[in-house]
Amino acid sequence: MNEEFQDHQIRDIIRINYKYTMGGQSKFFLELMKHKKLLGTKCTKCGKTWMPPRINCSDCYAPANWVELKQTGTIEVSTIVWYTTSAFIKAIPYGVGFIKLDGAETALLQGIFSENLVPSKIKKGKKVKAVFNKEREGKMTDFFFVPEDEYENWISKPEYEGGN
Ligand SMILES: [Zn+2]
């Protein structure tokens, strides 16, 4: 390093307010927020049902129509999270996994919470059910999945509720 160079640093904070659009997938987030519905899409040509929803089929590129899916599903693959960003730090440890909702042919990456979080509780093939925050903002964090046998416990908590 050049001996004449002296680095002077000032600690500061940059705060950025911004908004972004969900574009063609806005309907998914609005129905989630307002009506606790989980909408996928069904291809008008090949009939494949997508969750997360695709406005156009990712296989054949034909337009897809909105369809309401069941709020139960099966874990395809999962893991337990021990390190995360500040947004989720209070929740660790928690599960995440790809969930195939009943009626969908693709899987959704989403949080899986359990009151007794051990790998066997969230392993492949286990049935899960969606639980919704009472205060929803139209974000993916408005809902999460729980093992089916814990569903009634979760929706009895004051901050959560069951779906449709
Ligand atoms: Zn298709």
PDB file of C-alpha atoms and ligand atoms in Angstrom:
ATOM      1  CA  MET A   1       0.000   0.000   0.000  1.00  0.00           C
ATOM      2  CA  ASN A   2       1.128   3.566  -0.719  1.00  0.00           C
ATOM      3  CA  GLU A   3       2.561   5.033   2.483  1.00  0.00           C
ATOM      4  CA  GLU A   4       0.990   8.420   1.742  1.00  0.00           C
ATOM      5  CA  PHE A   5      -2.497   6.934   1.543  1.00  0.00           C
ATOM      6  CA  GLN A   6      -4.531   7.220   4.704  1.00  0.00           C
ATOM      7  CA  ASP A   7      -7.974   5.669   4.805  1.00  0.00           C
ATOM      8  CA  HIS A   8     -10.513   7.704   6.713  1.00  0.00           C
ATOM      9  CA  GLN A   9     -13.802   5.891   7.463  1.00  0.00           C
ATOM     10  CA  ILE A  10     -17.067   7.213   8.830  1.00  0.00           C
ATOM     11  CA  ARG A  11     -19.713   4.802  10.079  1.00  0.00           C
ATOM     12  CA  ASP A  12     -23.198   5.702   8.825  1.00  0.00           C
ATOM     13  CA  ILE A  13     -26.556   4.169   7.901  1.00  0.00           C
ATOM     14  CA  ILE A  14     -28.225   4.215   4.506  1.00  0.00           C
ATOM     15  CA  ARG A  15     -31.998   3.813   4.653  1.00  0.00           C
ATOM     16  CA  ILE A  16     -33.808   3.090   1.398  1.00  0.00           C
ATOM     17  CA  ASN A  17     -37.575   3.164   1.016  1.00  0.00           C
ATOM     18  CA  TYR A  18     -38.781   1.425  -2.105  1.00  0.00           C
ATOM     19  CA  LYS A  19     -41.625  -0.633  -3.487  1.00  0.00           C
ATOM     20  CA  TYR A  20     -41.740  -3.354  -6.049  1.00  0.00           C
ATOM     21  CA  THR A  21     -44.501  -5.053  -7.987  1.00  0.00           C
ATOM     22  CA  MET A  22     -45.483  -8.694  -8.083  1.00  0.00           C
ATOM     23  CA  GLY A  23     -46.582  -8.136 -11.674  1.00  0.00           C
ATOM     24  CA  GLY A  24     -48.720 -10.885 -13.151  1.00  0.00           C
ATOM     25  CA  GLN A  25     -48.465 -12.862  -9.922  1.00  0.00           C
ATOM     26  CA  SER A  26     -50.100 -10.084  -7.878  1.00  0.00           C
ATOM     27  CA  LYS A  27     -53.373 -12.049  -7.694  1.00  0.00           C
ATOM     28  CA  PHE A  28     -51.627 -14.796  -5.697  1.00  0.00           C
ATOM     29  CA  PHE A  29     -50.478 -12.299  -3.047  1.00  0.00           C
ATOM     30  CA  LEU A  30     -53.781 -10.380  -2.933  1.00  0.00           C
ATOM     31  CA  GLU A  31     -55.858 -13.553  -2.462  1.00  0.00           C
ATOM     32  CA  LEU A  32     -53.400 -14.752   0.184  1.00  0.00           C
ATOM     33  CA  MET A  33     -53.683 -11.467   2.080  1.00  0.00           C
ATOM     34  CA  LYS A  34     -57.429 -10.867   1.759  1.00  0.00           C
ATOM     35  CA  HIS A  35     -58.938 -14.361   1.689  1.00  0.00           C
ATOM     36  CA  LYS A  36     -56.228 -16.810   2.883  1.00  0.00           C
ATOM     37  CA  LYS A  37     -56.435 -18.600  -0.454  1.00  0.00           C
ATOM     38  CA  LEU A  38     -53.487 -20.375  -2.052  1.00  0.00           C
ATOM     39  CA  LEU A  39     -53.818 -19.953  -5.810  1.00  0.00           C
ATOM     40  CA  GLY A  40     -51.881 -21.896  -8.364  1.00  0.00           C
ATOM     41  CA  THR A  41     -52.270 -21.834 -12.117  1.00  0.00           C
ATOM     42  CA  LYS A  42     -53.324 -24.519 -14.595  1.00  0.00           C
ATOM     43  CA  CYS A  43     -51.942 -24.556 -18.121  1.00  0.00           C
ATOM     44  CA  THR A  44     -54.633 -24.122 -20.793  1.00  0.00           C
ATOM     45  CA  LYS A  45     -52.754 -26.443 -23.166  1.00  0.00           C
ATOM     46  CA  CYS A  46     -51.042 -29.288 -21.273  1.00  0.00           C
ATOM     47  CA  GLY A  47     -53.074 -29.016 -18.045  1.00  0.00           C
ATOM     48  CA  LYS A  48     -50.109 -28.908 -15.682  1.00  0.00           C
ATOM     49  CA  THR A  49     -50.916 -27.231 -12.344  1.00  0.00           C
ATOM     50  CA  TRP A  50     -48.205 -24.892 -11.104  1.00  0.00           C
ATOM     51  CA  MET A  51     -47.447 -23.853  -7.534  1.00  0.00           C
ATOM     52  CA  PRO A  52     -45.813 -21.380  -7.254  1.00  0.00           C
ATOM     53  CA  PRO A  53     -48.109 -20.064  -9.999  1.00  0.00           C
ATOM     54  CA  ARG A  54     -46.808 -19.421 -13.505  1.00  0.00           C
ATOM     55  CA  ILE A  55     -48.686 -16.933 -15.688  1.00  0.00           C
ATOM     56  CA  ASN A  56     -47.489 -18.930 -18.678  1.00  0.00           C
ATOM     57  CA  CYS A  57     -46.685 -22.623 -18.466  1.00  0.00           C
ATOM     58  CA  SER A  58     -42.944 -23.152 -18.044  1.00  0.00           C
ATOM     59  CA  ASP A  59     -43.176 -26.397 -20.050  1.00  0.00           C
ATOM     60  CA  CYS A  60     -45.204 -25.395 -23.130  1.00  0.00           C
ATOM     61  CA  TYR A  61     -45.457 -21.567 -22.716  1.00  0.00           C
ATOM     62  CA  ALA A  62     -49.249 -21.522 -23.151  1.00  0.00           C
ATOM     63  CA  PRO A  63     -51.263 -19.177 -20.884  1.00  0.00           C
ATOM     64  CA  ALA A  64     -52.323 -20.597 -17.524  1.00  0.00           C
ATOM     65  CA  ASN A  65     -55.535 -19.923 -15.564  1.00  0.00           C
ATOM     66  CA  TRP A  66     -55.819 -19.310 -11.820  1.00  0.00           C
ATOM     67  CA  VAL A  67     -57.030 -22.241  -9.710  1.00  0.00           C
ATOM     68  CA  GLU A  68     -57.506 -22.463  -5.960  1.00  0.00           C
ATOM     69  CA  LEU A  69     -55.462 -25.244  -4.402  1.00  0.00           C
ATOM     70  CA  LYS A  70     -55.993 -27.196  -1.216  1.00  0.00           C
ATOM     71  CA  GLN A  71     -54.044 -26.021   1.814  1.00  0.00           C
ATOM     72  CA  THR A  72     -52.695 -29.455   2.602  1.00  0.00           C
ATOM     73  CA  GLY A  73     -49.637 -30.924   0.972  1.00  0.00           C
ATOM     74  CA  THR A  74     -46.699 -33.279   1.178  1.00  0.00           C
ATOM     75  CA  ILE A  75     -43.060 -32.505   1.949  1.00  0.00           C
ATOM     76  CA  GLU A  76     -40.834 -33.340  -1.041  1.00  0.00           C
ATOM     77  CA  VAL A  77     -37.550 -32.360   0.626  1.00  0.00           C
ATOM     78  CA  SER A  78     -36.660 -30.323   3.703  1.00  0.00           C
ATOM     79  CA  THR A  79     -33.914 -29.101   5.990  1.00  0.00           C
ATOM     80  CA  ILE A  80     -33.591 -27.376   9.359  1.00  0.00           C
ATOM     81  CA  VAL A  81     -32.348 -23.775   9.337  1.00  0.00           C
ATOM     82  CA  TRP A  82     -29.857 -22.705  12.025  1.00  0.00           C
ATOM     83  CA  TYR A  83     -28.347 -19.625  10.325  1.00  0.00           C
ATOM     84  CA  THR A  84     -30.491 -16.975   8.699  1.00  0.00           C
ATOM     85  CA  THR A  85     -30.965 -13.276   7.988  1.00  0.00           C
ATOM     86  CA  SER A  86     -32.181 -10.751  10.559  1.00  0.00           C
ATOM     87  CA  ALA A  87     -35.744 -11.125   9.212  1.00  0.00           C
ATOM     88  CA  PHE A  88     -36.014 -14.703  10.501  1.00  0.00           C
ATOM     89  CA  ILE A  89     -33.492 -14.777  13.344  1.00  0.00           C
ATOM     90  CA  LYS A  90     -36.168 -15.076  16.067  1.00  0.00           C
ATOM     91  CA  ALA A  91     -37.628 -18.163  14.431  1.00  0.00           C
ATOM     92  CA  ILE A  92     -34.516 -20.378  14.388  1.00  0.00           C
ATOM     93  CA  PRO A  93     -34.364 -23.278  14.371  1.00  0.00           C
ATOM     94  CA  TYR A  94     -37.114 -23.789  11.804  1.00  0.00           C
ATOM     95  CA  GLY A  95     -37.681 -25.992   8.814  1.00  0.00           C
ATOM     96  CA  VAL A  96     -37.840 -25.090   5.159  1.00  0.00           C
ATOM     97  CA  GLY A  97     -38.863 -27.414   2.423  1.00  0.00           C
ATOM     98  CA  PHE A  98     -40.417 -27.921  -0.947  1.00  0.00           C
ATOM     99  CA  ILE A  99     -44.106 -28.656  -0.381  1.00  0.00           C
ATOM    100  CA  LYS A 100     -46.295 -30.138  -3.090  1.00  0.00           C
ATOM    101  CA  LEU A 101     -49.825 -28.918  -2.339  1.00  0.00           C
ATOM    102  CA  ASP A 102     -52.606 -31.415  -2.994  1.00  0.00           C
ATOM    103  CA  GLY A 103     -53.700 -30.788  -6.581  1.00  0.00           C
ATOM    104  CA  ALA A 104     -50.414 -29.183  -7.698  1.00  0.00           C
ATOM    105  CA  GLU A 105     -47.735 -30.866  -9.794  1.00  0.00           C
ATOM    106  CA  THR A 106     -44.850 -28.628  -8.716  1.00  0.00           C
ATOM    107  CA  ALA A 107     -43.537 -27.791  -5.269  1.00  0.00           C
ATOM    108  CA  LEU A 108     -43.396 -24.529  -3.340  1.00  0.00           C
ATOM    109  CA  LEU A 109     -40.416 -23.541  -1.178  1.00  0.00           C
ATOM    110  CA  GLN A 110     -41.796 -22.452   2.179  1.00  0.00           C
ATOM    111  CA  GLY A 111     -41.167 -22.457   5.924  1.00  0.00           C
ATOM    112  CA  ILE A 112     -42.215 -25.464   8.004  1.00  0.00           C
ATOM    113  CA  PHE A 113     -42.670 -24.741  11.708  1.00  0.00           C
ATOM    114  CA  SER A 114     -42.992 -27.371  14.384  1.00  0.00           C
ATOM    115  CA  GLU A 115     -43.385 -27.322  18.141  1.00  0.00           C
ATOM    116  CA  ASN A 116     -41.122 -30.357  18.267  1.00  0.00           C
ATOM    117  CA  LEU A 117     -38.674 -29.713  15.441  1.00  0.00           C
ATOM    118  CA  VAL A 118     -36.687 -32.854  14.748  1.00  0.00           C
ATOM    119  CA  PRO A 119     -35.721 -34.139  11.289  1.00  0.00           C
ATOM    120  CA  SER A 120     -38.223 -37.008  11.406  1.00  0.00           C
ATOM    121  CA  LYS A 121     -41.061 -34.519  11.954  1.00  0.00           C
ATOM    122  CA  ILE A 122     -40.487 -32.754   8.610  1.00  0.00           C
ATOM    123  CA  LYS A 123     -39.075 -35.527   6.455  1.00  0.00           C
ATOM    124  CA  LYS A 124     -40.042 -36.375   2.871  1.00  0.00           C
ATOM    125  CA  GLY A 125     -43.566 -37.706   2.590  1.00  0.00           C
ATOM    126  CA  LYS A 126     -44.921 -36.036   5.743  1.00  0.00           C
ATOM    127  CA  LYS A 127     -48.275 -34.276   5.402  1.00  0.00           C
ATOM    128  CA  VAL A 128     -48.415 -30.575   6.238  1.00  0.00           C
ATOM    129  CA  LYS A 129     -51.097 -27.902   6.390  1.00  0.00           C
ATOM    130  CA  ALA A 130     -50.952 -24.127   5.872  1.00  0.00           C
ATOM    131  CA  VAL A 131     -51.282 -21.745   8.836  1.00  0.00           C
ATOM    132  CA  PHE A 132     -51.808 -18.017   8.232  1.00  0.00           C
ATOM    133  CA  ASN A 133     -50.736 -14.927  10.163  1.00  0.00           C
ATOM    134  CA  LYS A 134     -53.772 -13.008  11.405  1.00  0.00           C
ATOM    135  CA  GLU A 135     -52.062  -9.811  10.211  1.00  0.00           C
ATOM    136  CA  ARG A 136     -51.144 -10.367   6.571  1.00  0.00           C
ATOM    137  CA  GLU A 137     -49.305  -8.034   4.212  1.00  0.00           C
ATOM    138  CA  GLY A 138     -49.477  -9.934   0.933  1.00  0.00           C
ATOM    139  CA  LYS A 139     -46.050 -11.556   1.360  1.00  0.00           C
ATOM    140  CA  MET A 140     -44.770 -15.123   1.332  1.00  0.00           C
ATOM    141  CA  THR A 141     -44.191 -14.762   5.078  1.00  0.00           C
ATOM    142  CA  ASP A 142     -47.995 -14.405   5.569  1.00  0.00           C
ATOM    143  CA  PHE A 143     -48.210 -18.183   5.873  1.00  0.00           C
ATOM    144  CA  PHE A 144     -46.176 -21.270   6.655  1.00  0.00           C
ATOM    145  CA  PHE A 145     -46.703 -24.977   6.941  1.00  0.00           C
ATOM    146  CA  VAL A 146     -46.978 -27.159  10.039  1.00  0.00           C
ATOM    147  CA  PRO A 147     -47.169 -30.932  10.462  1.00  0.00           C
ATOM    148  CA  GLU A 148     -50.816 -32.005  10.137  1.00  0.00           C
ATOM    149  CA  ASP A 149     -50.953 -33.284  13.733  1.00  0.00           C
ATOM    150  CA  GLU A 150     -49.891 -29.849  15.065  1.00  0.00           C
ATOM    151  CA  TYR A 151     -52.378 -27.833  12.999  1.00  0.00           C
ATOM    152  CA  GLU A 152     -55.052 -27.354  15.680  1.00  0.00           C
ATOM    153  CA  ASN A 153     -52.427 -26.205  18.220  1.00  0.00           C
ATOM    154  CA  TRP A 154     -50.975 -23.640  15.826  1.00  0.00           C
ATOM    155  CA  ILE A 155     -54.292 -22.085  14.829  1.00  0.00           C
ATOM    156  CA  SER A 156     -55.304 -21.766  18.490  1.00  0.00           C
ATOM    157  CA  LYS A 157     -52.431 -19.283  19.047  1.00  0.00           C
ATOM    158  CA  PRO A 158     -53.584 -15.630  19.062  1.00  0.00           C
ATOM    159  CA  GLU A 159     -51.341 -14.507  16.179  1.00  0.00           C
ATOM    160  CA  TYR A 160     -52.329 -17.278  13.729  1.00  0.00           C
ATOM    161  CA  GLU A 161     -55.423 -18.690  12.113  1.00  0.00           C
ATOM    162  CA  GLY A 162     -56.471 -21.503   9.847  1.00  0.00           C
ATOM    163  CA  GLY A 163     -57.240 -21.109   6.190  1.00  0.00           C
ATOM    164  CA  ASN A 164     -60.131 -22.319   4.098  1.00  0.00           C
TER     165      ASN A 164
HETATM  166 ZN    ZN B   1     -48.364 -26.387 -20.432  1.00  0.00          ZN
END
